PDB file of C-alpha atoms and ligand atoms in Angstrom:
ATOM      1  CA  MET I   1       1.947  19.765 -16.407  1.00  0.00           C
ATOM      2  CA  THR I   2       3.034  16.533 -18.037  1.00  0.00           C
ATOM      3  CA  ALA I   3       1.938  13.103 -16.882  1.00  0.00           C
ATOM      4  CA  SER I   4       5.561  12.227 -16.139  1.00  0.00           C
ATOM      5  CA  LYS I   5       5.622  14.816 -13.355  1.00  0.00           C
ATOM      6  CA  LEU I   6       2.638  13.298 -11.637  1.00  0.00           C
ATOM      7  CA  LYS I   7       3.115  12.939  -7.867  1.00  0.00           C
ATOM      8  CA  ILE I   8       2.357   9.494  -6.481  1.00  0.00           C
ATOM      9  CA  LEU I   9       2.243   8.599  -2.790  1.00  0.00           C
ATOM     10  CA  ILE I  10       3.049   4.924  -2.151  1.00  0.00           C
ATOM     11  CA  VAL I  11       1.784   3.641   1.188  1.00  0.00           C
ATOM     12  CA  GLU I  12       3.294   0.238   1.872  1.00  0.00           C
ATOM     13  CA  ASP I  13       4.829  -1.322   4.996  1.00  0.00           C
ATOM     14  CA  ASN I  14       6.503  -4.180   3.150  1.00  0.00           C
ATOM     15  CA  MET I  15      10.034  -3.004   2.288  1.00  0.00           C
ATOM     16  CA  MET I  16      10.419  -5.188  -0.804  1.00  0.00           C
ATOM     17  CA  ASN I  17       7.084  -4.102  -2.240  1.00  0.00           C
ATOM     18  CA  LYS I  18       7.862  -0.484  -1.470  1.00  0.00           C
ATOM     19  CA  ILE I  19      11.220  -0.653  -3.243  1.00  0.00           C
ATOM     20  CA  LEU I  20       9.642  -2.395  -6.215  1.00  0.00           C
ATOM     21  CA  PHE I  21       6.837   0.175  -6.569  1.00  0.00           C
ATOM     22  CA  ARG I  22       9.326   3.021  -6.205  1.00  0.00           C
ATOM     23  CA  GLU I  23      11.739   1.600  -8.790  1.00  0.00           C
ATOM     24  CA  ILE I  24       9.074   0.833 -11.378  1.00  0.00           C
ATOM     25  CA  LEU I  25       7.232   4.144 -11.042  1.00  0.00           C
ATOM     26  CA  SER I  26      10.231   6.474 -10.670  1.00  0.00           C
ATOM     27  CA  LEU I  27      11.840   4.838 -13.708  1.00  0.00           C
ATOM     28  CA  LYS I  28       8.706   5.844 -15.600  1.00  0.00           C
ATOM     29  CA  GLY I  29       9.263   9.449 -14.503  1.00  0.00           C
ATOM     30  CA  TYR I  30       6.648   9.781 -11.785  1.00  0.00           C
ATOM     31  CA  GLU I  31       7.571  11.764  -8.689  1.00  0.00           C
ATOM     32  CA  ILE I  32       7.398   9.329  -5.766  1.00  0.00           C
ATOM     33  CA  PHE I  33       6.632   9.921  -2.093  1.00  0.00           C
ATOM     34  CA  GLU I  34       6.433   7.146   0.482  1.00  0.00           C
ATOM     35  CA  ALA I  35       4.711   6.291   3.726  1.00  0.00           C
ATOM     36  CA  SER I  36       4.898   3.100   5.810  1.00  0.00           C
ATOM     37  CA  SER I  37       1.799   3.392   7.990  1.00  0.00           C
ATOM     38  CA  GLY I  38      -1.723   4.729   7.855  1.00  0.00           C
ATOM     39  CA  THR I  39      -0.909   7.704  10.055  1.00  0.00           C
ATOM     40  CA  GLU I  40       2.162   8.518   7.955  1.00  0.00           C
ATOM     41  CA  ALA I  41      -0.031   8.321   4.860  1.00  0.00           C
ATOM     42  CA  VAL I  42      -2.432  10.939   6.211  1.00  0.00           C
ATOM     43  CA  ARG I  43       0.479  13.254   7.072  1.00  0.00           C
ATOM     44  CA  ALA I  44       2.204  12.677   3.721  1.00  0.00           C
ATOM     45  CA  ALA I  45      -1.001  13.364   1.790  1.00  0.00           C
ATOM     46  CA  ALA I  46      -1.292  16.768   3.500  1.00  0.00           C
ATOM     47  CA  GLN I  47       2.418  17.547   3.143  1.00  0.00           C
ATOM     48  CA  PHE I  48       3.129  16.428  -0.443  1.00  0.00           C
ATOM     49  CA  LYS I  49      -0.290  16.898  -2.044  1.00  0.00           C
ATOM     50  CA  PRO I  50       0.027  13.836  -4.300  1.00  0.00           C
ATOM     51  CA  ASP I  51      -2.050  13.448  -7.476  1.00  0.00           C
ATOM     52  CA  LEU I  52      -2.550   9.735  -6.868  1.00  0.00           C
ATOM     53  CA  ILE I  53      -2.216   7.455  -3.839  1.00  0.00           C
ATOM     54  CA  LEU I  54      -1.443   3.724  -3.893  1.00  0.00           C
ATOM     55  CA  MET I  55      -2.532   2.356  -0.520  1.00  0.00           C
ATOM     56  CA  ASP I  56      -1.745  -1.010   1.050  1.00  0.00           C
ATOM     57  CA  ILE I  57      -4.630  -2.348   3.183  1.00  0.00           C
ATOM     58  CA  GLN I  58      -2.795  -3.955   6.089  1.00  0.00           C
ATOM     59  CA  LEU I  59      -0.650  -1.261   7.672  1.00  0.00           C
ATOM     60  CA  PRO I  60       0.615  -0.505  11.181  1.00  0.00           C
ATOM     61  CA  GLU I  61      -1.068   2.124  13.403  1.00  0.00           C
ATOM     62  CA  MET I  62      -4.006   2.710  11.070  1.00  0.00           C
ATOM     63  CA  ASP I  63      -5.113   0.396   8.271  1.00  0.00           C
ATOM     64  CA  GLY I  64      -5.376   1.474   4.645  1.00  0.00           C
ATOM     65  CA  VAL I  65      -9.173   1.676   4.658  1.00  0.00           C
ATOM     66  CA  ASN I  66      -9.254   4.127   7.569  1.00  0.00           C
ATOM     67  CA  ALA I  67      -6.323   6.133   6.193  1.00  0.00           C
ATOM     68  CA  MET I  68      -8.066   6.374   2.798  1.00  0.00           C
ATOM     69  CA  ARG I  69     -11.320   7.513   4.446  1.00  0.00           C
ATOM     70  CA  LEU I  70      -9.524  10.100   6.558  1.00  0.00           C
ATOM     71  CA  ILE I  71      -7.688  11.455   3.502  1.00  0.00           C
ATOM     72  CA  LYS I  72     -10.896  11.565   1.458  1.00  0.00           C
ATOM     73  CA  SER I  73     -12.785  13.305   4.274  1.00  0.00           C
ATOM     74  CA  ASP I  74     -10.505  16.327   3.828  1.00  0.00           C
ATOM     75  CA  ASP I  75     -12.040  18.873   1.429  1.00  0.00           C
ATOM     76  CA  LYS I  76      -8.559  19.622   0.062  1.00  0.00           C
ATOM     77  CA  ASN I  77      -8.387  16.071  -1.290  1.00  0.00           C
ATOM     78  CA  ILE I  78     -11.612  16.075  -3.276  1.00  0.00           C
ATOM     79  CA  GLY I  79     -11.067  14.117  -6.489  1.00  0.00           C
ATOM     80  CA  LEU I  80      -7.792  12.604  -5.290  1.00  0.00           C
ATOM     81  CA  PRO I  81      -7.832   8.960  -6.436  1.00  0.00           C
ATOM     82  CA  VAL I  82      -6.753   6.321  -3.920  1.00  0.00           C
ATOM     83  CA  LEU I  83      -6.071   2.839  -5.303  1.00  0.00           C
ATOM     84  CA  ALA I  84      -5.892  -0.171  -2.988  1.00  0.00           C
ATOM     85  CA  LEU I  85      -2.850  -2.439  -3.099  1.00  0.00           C
ATOM     86  CA  THR I  86      -3.949  -5.865  -2.044  1.00  0.00           C
ATOM     87  CA  ALA I  87      -2.493  -9.334  -2.049  1.00  0.00           C
ATOM     88  CA  SER I  88      -5.913 -10.866  -2.208  1.00  0.00           C
ATOM     89  CA  ALA I  89      -6.926 -11.952  -5.683  1.00  0.00           C
ATOM     90  CA  MET I  90     -10.121 -13.626  -4.576  1.00  0.00           C
ATOM     91  CA  LYS I  91     -13.141 -13.364  -6.807  1.00  0.00           C
ATOM     92  CA  GLY I  92     -15.426 -10.585  -5.672  1.00  0.00           C
ATOM     93  CA  GLU I  93     -12.640  -8.935  -3.704  1.00  0.00           C
ATOM     94  CA  GLU I  94     -12.482  -5.994  -6.081  1.00  0.00           C
ATOM     95  CA  GLU I  95     -16.139  -5.132  -5.456  1.00  0.00           C
ATOM     96  CA  THR I  96     -15.525  -5.291  -1.695  1.00  0.00           C
ATOM     97  CA  ILE I  97     -12.538  -2.963  -2.024  1.00  0.00           C
ATOM     98  CA  LEU I  98     -14.456  -0.494  -4.197  1.00  0.00           C
ATOM     99  CA  GLY I  99     -17.390  -0.693  -1.796  1.00  0.00           C
ATOM    100  CA  LYS I 100     -15.132   0.561   0.999  1.00  0.00           C
ATOM    101  CA  GLY I 101     -14.483   3.726  -1.003  1.00  0.00           C
ATOM    102  CA  PHE I 102     -11.296   3.054  -2.966  1.00  0.00           C
ATOM    103  CA  ASP I 103     -11.229   4.318  -6.550  1.00  0.00           C
ATOM    104  CA  GLY I 104      -9.507   1.231  -7.885  1.00  0.00           C
ATOM    105  CA  TYR I 105      -7.420  -1.765  -7.158  1.00  0.00           C
ATOM    106  CA  ILE I 106      -3.911  -3.040  -7.916  1.00  0.00           C
ATOM    107  CA  ALA I 107      -3.206  -6.695  -7.137  1.00  0.00           C
ATOM    108  CA  LYS I 108      -0.020  -7.946  -5.527  1.00  0.00           C
ATOM    109  CA  PRO I 109       2.313  -9.597  -6.344  1.00  0.00           C
ATOM    110  CA  ILE I 110       3.219  -6.607  -8.518  1.00  0.00           C
ATOM    111  CA  GLU I 111       2.927  -7.115 -12.241  1.00  0.00           C
ATOM    112  CA  VAL I 112       4.911  -4.362 -13.978  1.00  0.00           C
ATOM    113  CA  LYS I 113       2.839  -4.038 -17.146  1.00  0.00           C
ATOM    114  CA  GLY I 114      -0.486  -4.026 -15.329  1.00  0.00           C
ATOM    115  CA  LEU I 115       0.770  -1.550 -12.725  1.00  0.00           C
ATOM    116  CA  LEU I 116       2.003   0.891 -15.381  1.00  0.00           C
ATOM    117  CA  GLU I 117      -1.209   0.550 -17.402  1.00  0.00           C
ATOM    118  CA  THR I 118      -3.406   1.260 -14.374  1.00  0.00           C
ATOM    119  CA  VAL I 119      -1.295   4.178 -13.139  1.00  0.00           C
ATOM    120  CA  GLY I 120      -1.038   5.481 -16.715  1.00  0.00           C
ATOM    121  CA  ARG I 121      -4.825   5.541 -17.050  1.00  0.00           C
ATOM    122  CA  TYR I 122      -5.159   7.642 -13.898  1.00  0.00           C
ATOM    123  CA  ALA I 123      -2.240   9.836 -14.952  1.00  0.00           C
ATOM    124  CA  ALA I 124      -3.931  10.583 -18.275  1.00  0.00           C
ATOM    125  CA  ALA I 125      -7.248  11.348 -16.569  1.00  0.00           C
ATOM    126  CA  ILE I 126      -5.607  13.578 -13.947  1.00  0.00           C
ATOM    127  CA  LYS I 127      -3.527  15.357 -16.585  1.00  0.00           C
ATOM    128  CA  GLY I 128      -6.722  16.045 -18.501  1.00  0.00           C
ATOM    129  CA  HIS I 129      -8.140  17.899 -15.508  1.00  0.00           C
ATOM    130  CA  LYS I 130      -5.112  20.111 -14.887  1.00  0.00           C
TER     131      LYS I 130
HETATM  132 MN1   MN Q 201       0.980  -4.361   4.587  1.00  0.00          MN
END
């Protein structure tokens, strides 16, 4: 399996952000799946079996922290990295996010180069384990 075929689930309720993530990542050759709420994210994770999840924090129905924890509590998702998408760039925020159980952090507004570098690092690591 090549890194370009990596399946990424984008969980984002902001339409503009969702479109932007989808455009940037699908252009790079990743296979993209989408969800707009925490409950949709849990369903989509089970249905599409993504290799990587990018999860907004503030979501309708169920927030990103609870959705991430629910997804990670499933034995079938062991080792599945979930990165938080957060608008907050406050100092110390990253530690708080990681402390909640996320594997990493991508700051919004979206910065194309940084996004591709971060996703690329996970893609390479995941590819190495397949
Ligand atoms: Mn949101």
